[in-house]
Amino acid sequence: MTLLIRLLIFAMILLVSNVYGQDFQGIATYRTKRNIDLKLDSTSMNSELEKQMKEMLKKKFQKTFKLSFNKEASVYKEDEALAPPQIGGSDMIIKVVGAGGGSDILYKNTKKNTFTDQKDVMGKIFLVKDTLKAFDWKLESDTKYIGEYQCYKATYTREIEVISHTSFNGASTIKDDTTKKEKKTQTVTAWYTPQIPINNGPANYFGLPGLILEINTGQQQIVCSKIVLNPKERVAIKEPTKGKEINQADFEKIMAKKRKEMMERYAPRNGRRGEENIQIRIGG
């Protein structure tokens, strides 16, 4: 069955590729949202405040991104015109560590198998350059339409580490043993369309025989809401150059250190009143 699916998709790609020229390009708009599984000590806050926090966090992760692409490369960045408002208000401030900034730019070159990720980490710009990590996709037989495009299902499983820490009123300092780490097996489901014959997609996803229009990890969903193919104005797909150049492994070490520093910085001290701070690190 998998072989048959591959042959059908390959035939469709050949047919569609003949329609599009060498200069084929486009812009895909994606909307993201995340399921918030917020677990707090019921003695620390009332249910109304917990509900308010969940709604604020949901809005934090509801973003709109644009993927500008051609047959070989893409640029993925948040749509600044539709960026969500900052979280905060009254006596409560929520700091989401590692949520990413609106100035981040991800460039992928699937022909060269490389990426360049411009990341803003607390005001400091990093330029993460490394090799694209391949996904072990399993092609499924399920199909569905997303807009006018017929999409095929693909899945892969991965092991992720979910790091979480919640402090609320009265915490002293953040220590390693107060941060909860769990390893979980996660299934990622993608829906791609061979009607747009590029092996690219939103965020860091790629490697399927057609543009990925939807990603669902169980915690996060990314769905394409609009596609413009071969627009009149040529699409600019430029690799970012701003920031301190670093590889992925070293960047992850820096991020781990920054998360710890931020948790310690915003942890309420004994006797501190008036301002309540909640730090939440959400993985996956």
PDB file of C-alpha atoms in Angstrom:
ATOM      1  CA  MET A   1       0.000   0.000   0.000  1.00  0.00           C
ATOM      2  CA  THR A   2       2.829   2.394   0.879  1.00  0.00           C
ATOM      3  CA  LEU A   3       4.548   1.683  -2.451  1.00  0.00           C
ATOM      4  CA  LEU A   4       1.315   2.367  -4.324  1.00  0.00           C
ATOM      5  CA  ILE A   5       0.874   5.645  -2.457  1.00  0.00           C
ATOM      6  CA  ARG A   6       4.421   6.685  -3.332  1.00  0.00           C
ATOM      7  CA  LEU A   7       3.920   5.870  -7.018  1.00  0.00           C
ATOM      8  CA  LEU A   8       0.647   7.812  -7.183  1.00  0.00           C
ATOM      9  CA  ILE A   9       2.195  10.814  -5.452  1.00  0.00           C
ATOM     10  CA  PHE A  10       5.271  10.692  -7.691  1.00  0.00           C
ATOM     11  CA  ALA A  11       3.072  10.643 -10.785  1.00  0.00           C
ATOM     12  CA  MET A  12       1.101  13.603  -9.473  1.00  0.00           C
ATOM     13  CA  ILE A  13       4.297  15.545  -8.748  1.00  0.00           C
ATOM     14  CA  LEU A  14       5.566  14.958 -12.301  1.00  0.00           C
ATOM     15  CA  LEU A  15       2.262  16.196 -13.684  1.00  0.00           C
ATOM     16  CA  VAL A  16       2.180  19.299 -11.500  1.00  0.00           C
ATOM     17  CA  SER A  17       5.889  20.045 -12.021  1.00  0.00           C
ATOM     18  CA  ASN A  18       5.295  20.361 -15.742  1.00  0.00           C
ATOM     19  CA  VAL A  19       2.744  23.066 -15.044  1.00  0.00           C
ATOM     20  CA  TYR A  20       5.056  25.173 -12.884  1.00  0.00           C
ATOM     21  CA  GLY A  21       8.212  26.677 -14.341  1.00  0.00           C
ATOM     22  CA  GLN A  22      11.671  26.908 -12.840  1.00  0.00           C
ATOM     23  CA  ASP A  23      10.789  30.228 -11.179  1.00  0.00           C
ATOM     24  CA  PHE A  24       7.842  28.731  -9.301  1.00  0.00           C
ATOM     25  CA  GLN A  25       7.376  30.429  -5.919  1.00  0.00           C
ATOM     26  CA  GLY A  26       4.696  31.411  -3.462  1.00  0.00           C
ATOM     27  CA  ILE A  27       3.618  32.561  -0.019  1.00  0.00           C
ATOM     28  CA  ALA A  28       1.712  30.354   2.444  1.00  0.00           C
ATOM     29  CA  THR A  29       0.074  31.821   5.548  1.00  0.00           C
ATOM     30  CA  TYR A  30      -0.121  29.622   8.661  1.00  0.00           C
ATOM     31  CA  ARG A  31      -1.948  30.026  11.957  1.00  0.00           C
ATOM     32  CA  THR A  32      -0.675  28.365  15.099  1.00  0.00           C
ATOM     33  CA  LYS A  33      -2.320  27.395  18.365  1.00  0.00           C
ATOM     34  CA  ARG A  34      -1.309  25.311  21.345  1.00  0.00           C
ATOM     35  CA  ASN A  35      -3.168  23.205  23.860  1.00  0.00           C
ATOM     36  CA  ILE A  36      -2.407  24.457  27.358  1.00  0.00           C
ATOM     37  CA  ASP A  37      -2.194  21.794  30.040  1.00  0.00           C
ATOM     38  CA  LEU A  38      -1.646  24.032  33.048  1.00  0.00           C
ATOM     39  CA  LYS A  39      -1.290  22.271  36.393  1.00  0.00           C
ATOM     40  CA  LEU A  40      -1.151  24.503  39.424  1.00  0.00           C
ATOM     41  CA  ASP A  41      -1.438  23.998  43.150  1.00  0.00           C
ATOM     42  CA  SER A  42      -5.115  24.597  43.925  1.00  0.00           C
ATOM     43  CA  THR A  43      -4.121  26.157  47.271  1.00  0.00           C
ATOM     44  CA  SER A  44      -2.117  28.867  45.490  1.00  0.00           C
ATOM     45  CA  MET A  45      -4.851  30.409  43.378  1.00  0.00           C
ATOM     46  CA  ASN A  46      -8.566  30.259  42.736  1.00  0.00           C
ATOM     47  CA  SER A  47     -10.181  28.632  39.694  1.00  0.00           C
ATOM     48  CA  GLU A  48     -11.063  31.991  38.101  1.00  0.00           C
ATOM     49  CA  LEU A  49      -7.437  33.131  38.112  1.00  0.00           C
ATOM     50  CA  GLU A  50      -6.316  29.779  36.712  1.00  0.00           C
ATOM     51  CA  LYS A  51      -8.883  30.102  33.917  1.00  0.00           C
ATOM     52  CA  GLN A  52      -7.654  33.620  33.161  1.00  0.00           C
ATOM     53  CA  MET A  53      -4.070  32.384  32.935  1.00  0.00           C
ATOM     54  CA  LYS A  54      -4.992  29.617  30.507  1.00  0.00           C
ATOM     55  CA  GLU A  55      -6.795  32.066  28.226  1.00  0.00           C
ATOM     56  CA  MET A  56      -3.848  34.459  28.282  1.00  0.00           C
ATOM     57  CA  LEU A  57      -1.429  31.667  27.403  1.00  0.00           C
ATOM     58  CA  LYS A  58      -3.630  30.445  24.553  1.00  0.00           C
ATOM     59  CA  LYS A  59      -3.566  33.932  23.056  1.00  0.00           C
ATOM     60  CA  LYS A  60       0.211  34.021  23.466  1.00  0.00           C
ATOM     61  CA  PHE A  61       0.574  30.994  21.195  1.00  0.00           C
ATOM     62  CA  GLN A  62      -2.044  32.035  18.621  1.00  0.00           C
ATOM     63  CA  LYS A  63       0.198  33.501  15.973  1.00  0.00           C
ATOM     64  CA  THR A  64       0.251  34.006  12.231  1.00  0.00           C
ATOM     65  CA  PHE A  65       3.330  33.133  10.163  1.00  0.00           C
ATOM     66  CA  LYS A  66       4.219  33.454   6.510  1.00  0.00           C
ATOM     67  CA  LEU A  67       6.295  30.943   4.560  1.00  0.00           C
ATOM     68  CA  SER A  68       7.853  32.455   1.437  1.00  0.00           C
ATOM     69  CA  PHE A  69       9.145  29.666  -0.774  1.00  0.00           C
ATOM     70  CA  ASN A  70      10.513  28.540  -4.083  1.00  0.00           C
ATOM     71  CA  LYS A  71      11.593  25.072  -5.209  1.00  0.00           C
ATOM     72  CA  GLU A  72      14.827  25.131  -3.226  1.00  0.00           C
ATOM     73  CA  ALA A  73      14.486  27.430  -0.211  1.00  0.00           C
ATOM     74  CA  SER A  74      12.097  29.185   2.132  1.00  0.00           C
ATOM     75  CA  VAL A  75      11.833  31.915   4.766  1.00  0.00           C
ATOM     76  CA  TYR A  76       9.462  31.441   7.699  1.00  0.00           C
ATOM     77  CA  LYS A  77       8.682  34.352  10.008  1.00  0.00           C
ATOM     78  CA  GLU A  78       5.867  35.770  12.109  1.00  0.00           C
ATOM     79  CA  ASP A  79       3.510  38.193  10.406  1.00  0.00           C
ATOM     80  CA  GLU A  80       4.361  41.378  12.302  1.00  0.00           C
ATOM     81  CA  ALA A  81       1.127  43.075  11.257  1.00  0.00           C
ATOM     82  CA  LEU A  82      -0.859  40.386  13.073  1.00  0.00           C
ATOM     83  CA  ALA A  83       1.429  39.852  16.081  1.00  0.00           C
ATOM     84  CA  PRO A  84      -0.528  39.194  19.309  1.00  0.00           C
ATOM     85  CA  PRO A  85      -0.468  41.716  22.178  1.00  0.00           C
ATOM     86  CA  GLN A  86       1.915  41.225  25.079  1.00  0.00           C
ATOM     87  CA  ILE A  87       0.651  39.183  28.012  1.00  0.00           C
ATOM     88  CA  GLY A  88       0.244  41.032  31.288  1.00  0.00           C
ATOM     89  CA  GLY A  89      -2.026  43.216  33.308  1.00  0.00           C
ATOM     90  CA  SER A  90      -2.943  44.227  36.875  1.00  0.00           C
ATOM     91  CA  ASP A  91      -0.733  42.444  39.413  1.00  0.00           C
ATOM     92  CA  MET A  92       0.054  39.439  37.287  1.00  0.00           C
ATOM     93  CA  ILE A  93       2.882  39.021  34.787  1.00  0.00           C
ATOM     94  CA  ILE A  94       3.460  35.828  32.831  1.00  0.00           C
ATOM     95  CA  LYS A  95       6.880  35.021  31.461  1.00  0.00           C
ATOM     96  CA  VAL A  96       6.943  32.215  28.893  1.00  0.00           C
ATOM     97  CA  VAL A  97      10.533  31.086  28.523  1.00  0.00           C
ATOM     98  CA  GLY A  98      11.575  29.938  25.048  1.00  0.00           C
ATOM     99  CA  ALA A  99       8.419  31.099  23.264  1.00  0.00           C
ATOM    100  CA  GLY A 100      10.341  32.799  20.461  1.00  0.00           C
ATOM    101  CA  GLY A 101      10.215  36.393  19.295  1.00  0.00           C
ATOM    102  CA  GLY A 102       8.474  38.179  16.447  1.00  0.00           C
ATOM    103  CA  SER A 103      11.837  39.111  14.897  1.00  0.00           C
ATOM    104  CA  ASP A 104      12.937  35.475  14.478  1.00  0.00           C
ATOM    105  CA  ILE A 105      13.606  34.367  10.888  1.00  0.00           C
ATOM    106  CA  LEU A 106      14.044  30.746   9.789  1.00  0.00           C
ATOM    107  CA  TYR A 107      15.677  30.121   6.416  1.00  0.00           C
ATOM    108  CA  LYS A 108      15.733  26.567   5.052  1.00  0.00           C
ATOM    109  CA  ASN A 109      17.525  25.385   1.924  1.00  0.00           C
ATOM    110  CA  THR A 110      16.272  21.891   1.166  1.00  0.00           C
ATOM    111  CA  LYS A 111      18.572  21.531  -1.853  1.00  0.00           C
ATOM    112  CA  LYS A 112      21.710  22.167   0.220  1.00  0.00           C
ATOM    113  CA  ASN A 113      20.146  20.540   3.304  1.00  0.00           C
ATOM    114  CA  THR A 114      21.018  23.513   5.537  1.00  0.00           C
ATOM    115  CA  PHE A 115      19.207  26.066   7.662  1.00  0.00           C
ATOM    116  CA  THR A 116      19.912  29.475   9.170  1.00  0.00           C
ATOM    117  CA  ASP A 117      17.785  30.533  12.127  1.00  0.00           C
ATOM    118  CA  GLN A 118      17.977  34.126  13.333  1.00  0.00           C
ATOM    119  CA  LYS A 119      16.877  34.075  16.992  1.00  0.00           C
ATOM    120  CA  ASP A 120      16.257  36.942  19.393  1.00  0.00           C
ATOM    121  CA  VAL A 121      16.988  35.716  22.925  1.00  0.00           C
ATOM    122  CA  MET A 122      16.215  38.421  25.488  1.00  0.00           C
ATOM    123  CA  GLY A 123      17.510  41.137  23.182  1.00  0.00           C
ATOM    124  CA  LYS A 124      20.604  39.278  21.982  1.00  0.00           C
ATOM    125  CA  ILE A 125      20.580  38.065  18.374  1.00  0.00           C
ATOM    126  CA  PHE A 126      21.961  34.640  17.472  1.00  0.00           C
ATOM    127  CA  LEU A 127      22.452  33.234  13.987  1.00  0.00           C
ATOM    128  CA  VAL A 128      22.058  29.469  14.293  1.00  0.00           C
ATOM    129  CA  LYS A 129      23.504  27.713  11.222  1.00  0.00           C
ATOM    130  CA  ASP A 130      23.489  23.952  10.840  1.00  0.00           C
ATOM    131  CA  THR A 131      22.402  20.942   8.792  1.00  0.00           C
ATOM    132  CA  LEU A 132      18.714  20.154   8.428  1.00  0.00           C
ATOM    133  CA  LYS A 133      17.678  17.161  10.517  1.00  0.00           C
ATOM    134  CA  ALA A 134      15.712  14.675   8.414  1.00  0.00           C
ATOM    135  CA  PHE A 135      12.332  13.405   9.589  1.00  0.00           C
ATOM    136  CA  ASP A 136      11.562   9.689   9.333  1.00  0.00           C
ATOM    137  CA  TRP A 137       8.139  10.228   7.756  1.00  0.00           C
ATOM    138  CA  LYS A 138       5.731   7.334   7.283  1.00  0.00           C
ATOM    139  CA  LEU A 139       3.381   7.921   4.341  1.00  0.00           C
ATOM    140  CA  GLU A 140      -0.236   7.035   5.143  1.00  0.00           C
ATOM    141  CA  SER A 141      -3.206   6.344   2.866  1.00  0.00           C
ATOM    142  CA  ASP A 142      -5.561   8.921   4.491  1.00  0.00           C
ATOM    143  CA  THR A 143      -6.484  12.004   2.480  1.00  0.00           C
ATOM    144  CA  LYS A 144      -8.425  15.194   3.117  1.00  0.00           C
ATOM    145  CA  TYR A 145      -8.862  18.643   1.611  1.00  0.00           C
ATOM    146  CA  ILE A 146      -7.407  21.785   3.113  1.00  0.00           C
ATOM    147  CA  GLY A 147      -9.025  24.544   1.156  1.00  0.00           C
ATOM    148  CA  GLU A 148      -8.820  23.571  -2.516  1.00  0.00           C
ATOM    149  CA  TYR A 149      -5.812  21.290  -2.060  1.00  0.00           C
ATOM    150  CA  GLN A 150      -6.008  17.530  -1.695  1.00  0.00           C
ATOM    151  CA  CYS A 151      -3.659  16.514   1.099  1.00  0.00           C
ATOM    152  CA  TYR A 152      -2.097  13.232   2.137  1.00  0.00           C
ATOM    153  CA  LYS A 153      -1.249  12.153   5.656  1.00  0.00           C
ATOM    154  CA  ALA A 154       2.242  11.411   6.955  1.00  0.00           C
ATOM    155  CA  THR A 155       3.392  10.655  10.494  1.00  0.00           C
ATOM    156  CA  TYR A 156       6.523  10.132  12.506  1.00  0.00           C
ATOM    157  CA  THR A 157       7.249   9.517  16.183  1.00  0.00           C
ATOM    158  CA  ARG A 158       9.898  11.143  18.317  1.00  0.00           C
ATOM    159  CA  GLU A 159      10.961  11.273  21.929  1.00  0.00           C
ATOM    160  CA  ILE A 160      10.727  14.727  23.461  1.00  0.00           C
ATOM    161  CA  GLU A 161      11.775  16.171  26.792  1.00  0.00           C
ATOM    162  CA  VAL A 162       9.118  18.301  28.438  1.00  0.00           C
ATOM    163  CA  ILE A 163      10.607  20.749  30.909  1.00  0.00           C
ATOM    164  CA  SER A 164       8.255  22.584  33.217  1.00  0.00           C
ATOM    165  CA  HIS A 165       8.502  24.815  36.236  1.00  0.00           C
ATOM    166  CA  THR A 166       5.770  26.722  37.950  1.00  0.00           C
ATOM    167  CA  SER A 167       6.331  29.077  40.868  1.00  0.00           C
ATOM    168  CA  PHE A 168       3.600  31.112  42.485  1.00  0.00           C
ATOM    169  CA  ASN A 169       3.961  33.327  45.561  1.00  0.00           C
ATOM    170  CA  GLY A 170       6.502  32.530  48.185  1.00  0.00           C
ATOM    171  CA  ALA A 171       9.051  30.549  46.205  1.00  0.00           C
ATOM    172  CA  SER A 172      12.572  31.385  47.240  1.00  0.00           C
ATOM    173  CA  THR A 173      15.067  30.447  44.539  1.00  0.00           C
ATOM    174  CA  ILE A 174      14.828  28.127  41.595  1.00  0.00           C
ATOM    175  CA  LYS A 175      17.001  25.048  41.867  1.00  0.00           C
ATOM    176  CA  ASP A 176      17.636  22.237  39.413  1.00  0.00           C
ATOM    177  CA  ASP A 177      15.656  19.766  41.517  1.00  0.00           C
ATOM    178  CA  THR A 178      12.559  21.980  41.405  1.00  0.00           C
ATOM    179  CA  THR A 179      12.394  21.841  37.612  1.00  0.00           C
ATOM    180  CA  LYS A 180      10.390  18.898  36.320  1.00  0.00           C
ATOM    181  CA  LYS A 181      11.712  17.010  33.309  1.00  0.00           C
ATOM    182  CA  GLU A 182       9.796  14.257  31.541  1.00  0.00           C
ATOM    183  CA  LYS A 183      10.503  12.235  28.420  1.00  0.00           C
ATOM    184  CA  LYS A 184       7.502  11.443  26.275  1.00  0.00           C
ATOM    185  CA  THR A 185       6.890   9.747  22.928  1.00  0.00           C
ATOM    186  CA  GLN A 186       5.119  12.112  20.579  1.00  0.00           C
ATOM    187  CA  THR A 187       3.442  11.409  17.238  1.00  0.00           C
ATOM    188  CA  VAL A 188       3.621  14.223  14.711  1.00  0.00           C
ATOM    189  CA  THR A 189       0.966  14.219  11.992  1.00  0.00           C
ATOM    190  CA  ALA A 190       1.501  16.165   8.779  1.00  0.00           C
ATOM    191  CA  TRP A 191      -0.838  16.825   5.848  1.00  0.00           C
ATOM    192  CA  TYR A 192       0.920  17.696   2.601  1.00  0.00           C
ATOM    193  CA  THR A 193      -0.217  18.381  -0.948  1.00  0.00           C
ATOM    194  CA  PRO A 194       1.629  17.127  -4.055  1.00  0.00           C
ATOM    195  CA  GLN A 195      -0.248  19.846  -5.960  1.00  0.00           C
ATOM    196  CA  ILE A 196       2.497  22.187  -4.719  1.00  0.00           C
ATOM    197  CA  PRO A 197       5.632  20.153  -5.539  1.00  0.00           C
ATOM    198  CA  ILE A 198       8.151  21.350  -2.955  1.00  0.00           C
ATOM    199  CA  ASN A 199       9.519  19.363  -0.006  1.00  0.00           C
ATOM    200  CA  ASN A 200       9.061  22.183   2.483  1.00  0.00           C
ATOM    201  CA  GLY A 201       6.687  23.317   5.202  1.00  0.00           C
ATOM    202  CA  PRO A 202       6.128  25.541   8.241  1.00  0.00           C
ATOM    203  CA  ALA A 203       8.638  25.943  11.076  1.00  0.00           C
ATOM    204  CA  ASN A 204      11.433  23.339  10.796  1.00  0.00           C
ATOM    205  CA  TYR A 205       9.264  20.742   9.020  1.00  0.00           C
ATOM    206  CA  PHE A 206      10.180  19.500   5.535  1.00  0.00           C
ATOM    207  CA  GLY A 207      10.950  16.337   3.592  1.00  0.00           C
ATOM    208  CA  LEU A 208       7.602  15.294   2.132  1.00  0.00           C
ATOM    209  CA  PRO A 209       6.631  15.081  -1.569  1.00  0.00           C
ATOM    210  CA  GLY A 210       4.588  18.259  -1.445  1.00  0.00           C
ATOM    211  CA  LEU A 211       4.127  21.414   0.624  1.00  0.00           C
ATOM    212  CA  ILE A 212       3.060  20.666   4.207  1.00  0.00           C
ATOM    213  CA  LEU A 213      -0.199  22.486   4.933  1.00  0.00           C
ATOM    214  CA  GLU A 214      -0.874  21.199   8.438  1.00  0.00           C
ATOM    215  CA  ILE A 215       1.133  19.938  11.407  1.00  0.00           C
ATOM    216  CA  ASN A 216      -0.354  18.490  14.589  1.00  0.00           C
ATOM    217  CA  THR A 217       1.799  17.313  17.494  1.00  0.00           C
ATOM    218  CA  GLY A 218      -1.057  16.832  19.943  1.00  0.00           C
ATOM    219  CA  GLN A 219       0.104  19.945  21.789  1.00  0.00           C
ATOM    220  CA  GLN A 220       0.611  22.316  18.888  1.00  0.00           C
ATOM    221  CA  GLN A 221      -1.284  22.763  15.638  1.00  0.00           C
ATOM    222  CA  ILE A 222      -0.087  24.689  12.580  1.00  0.00           C
ATOM    223  CA  VAL A 223      -2.620  25.079   9.751  1.00  0.00           C
ATOM    224  CA  CYS A 224      -2.296  26.832   6.410  1.00  0.00           C
ATOM    225  CA  SER A 225      -5.071  29.383   5.884  1.00  0.00           C
ATOM    226  CA  LYS A 226      -4.004  30.970   2.581  1.00  0.00           C
ATOM    227  CA  ILE A 227      -1.704  30.277  -0.366  1.00  0.00           C
ATOM    228  CA  VAL A 228      -0.623  32.661  -3.118  1.00  0.00           C
ATOM    229  CA  LEU A 229       1.284  30.999  -5.961  1.00  0.00           C
ATOM    230  CA  ASN A 230       3.525  32.936  -8.335  1.00  0.00           C
ATOM    231  CA  PRO A 231       2.503  36.399  -7.093  1.00  0.00           C
ATOM    232  CA  LYS A 232       2.987  39.352  -9.423  1.00  0.00           C
ATOM    233  CA  GLU A 233       5.622  40.829  -7.124  1.00  0.00           C
ATOM    234  CA  ARG A 234       8.610  38.518  -6.861  1.00  0.00           C
ATOM    235  CA  VAL A 235       9.021  36.866  -3.455  1.00  0.00           C
ATOM    236  CA  ALA A 236      12.217  37.776  -1.563  1.00  0.00           C
ATOM    237  CA  ILE A 237      13.814  34.678  -0.053  1.00  0.00           C
ATOM    238  CA  LYS A 238      16.994  35.846   1.639  1.00  0.00           C
ATOM    239  CA  GLU A 239      19.124  34.071   4.197  1.00  0.00           C
ATOM    240  CA  PRO A 240      19.356  36.159   7.402  1.00  0.00           C
ATOM    241  CA  THR A 241      22.808  37.475   8.320  1.00  0.00           C
ATOM    242  CA  LYS A 242      22.315  39.322  11.610  1.00  0.00           C
ATOM    243  CA  GLY A 243      23.596  37.931  14.908  1.00  0.00           C
ATOM    244  CA  LYS A 244      26.347  35.864  16.487  1.00  0.00           C
ATOM    245  CA  GLU A 245      26.944  32.733  14.408  1.00  0.00           C
ATOM    246  CA  ILE A 246      26.581  29.475  16.316  1.00  0.00           C
ATOM    247  CA  ASN A 247      25.603  25.847  15.690  1.00  0.00           C
ATOM    248  CA  GLN A 248      22.430  24.166  16.985  1.00  0.00           C
ATOM    249  CA  ALA A 249      24.061  22.190  19.818  1.00  0.00           C
ATOM    250  CA  ASP A 250      25.778  25.252  21.284  1.00  0.00           C
ATOM    251  CA  PHE A 251      22.591  27.308  20.944  1.00  0.00           C
ATOM    252  CA  GLU A 252      20.621  24.718  22.926  1.00  0.00           C
ATOM    253  CA  LYS A 253      23.195  24.914  25.732  1.00  0.00           C
ATOM    254  CA  ILE A 254      22.831  28.702  25.811  1.00  0.00           C
ATOM    255  CA  MET A 255      19.040  28.419  25.904  1.00  0.00           C
ATOM    256  CA  ALA A 256      19.147  25.985  28.821  1.00  0.00           C
ATOM    257  CA  LYS A 257      21.316  28.447  30.746  1.00  0.00           C
ATOM    258  CA  LYS A 258      19.054  31.402  29.838  1.00  0.00           C
ATOM    259  CA  ARG A 259      15.931  29.544  30.985  1.00  0.00           C
ATOM    260  CA  LYS A 260      17.493  28.856  34.363  1.00  0.00           C
ATOM    261  CA  GLU A 261      18.646  32.472  34.727  1.00  0.00           C
ATOM    262  CA  MET A 262      15.202  33.796  33.830  1.00  0.00           C
ATOM    263  CA  MET A 263      13.458  31.506  36.297  1.00  0.00           C
ATOM    264  CA  GLU A 264      15.802  32.644  39.052  1.00  0.00           C
ATOM    265  CA  ARG A 265      15.404  36.287  38.106  1.00  0.00           C
ATOM    266  CA  TYR A 266      11.624  36.289  38.235  1.00  0.00           C
ATOM    267  CA  ALA A 267      11.169  33.891  41.146  1.00  0.00           C
ATOM    268  CA  PRO A 268       9.325  35.642  43.998  1.00  0.00           C
ATOM    269  CA  ARG A 269      11.471  35.939  47.117  1.00  0.00           C
ATOM    270  CA  ASN A 270      10.184  35.346  50.635  1.00  0.00           C
ATOM    271  CA  GLY A 271       8.422  38.426  51.922  1.00  0.00           C
ATOM    272  CA  ARG A 272       7.949  39.925  48.468  1.00  0.00           C
ATOM    273  CA  ARG A 273       4.430  41.225  47.904  1.00  0.00           C
ATOM    274  CA  GLY A 274       2.314  42.995  45.340  1.00  0.00           C
ATOM    275  CA  GLU A 275       3.620  41.310  42.190  1.00  0.00           C
ATOM    276  CA  GLU A 276       2.893  37.712  41.323  1.00  0.00           C
ATOM    277  CA  ASN A 277       5.120  36.062  38.744  1.00  0.00           C
ATOM    278  CA  ILE A 278       4.511  32.789  36.996  1.00  0.00           C
ATOM    279  CA  GLN A 279       7.127  31.162  34.786  1.00  0.00           C
ATOM    280  CA  ILE A 280       6.053  28.357  32.520  1.00  0.00           C
ATOM    281  CA  ARG A 281       8.230  26.371  30.151  1.00  0.00           C
ATOM    282  CA  ILE A 282       6.172  24.351  27.691  1.00  0.00           C
ATOM    283  CA  GLY A 283       7.823  21.713  25.541  1.00  0.00           C
ATOM    284  CA  GLY A 284       6.718  19.997  22.326  1.00  0.00           C
TER     285      GLY A 284
END
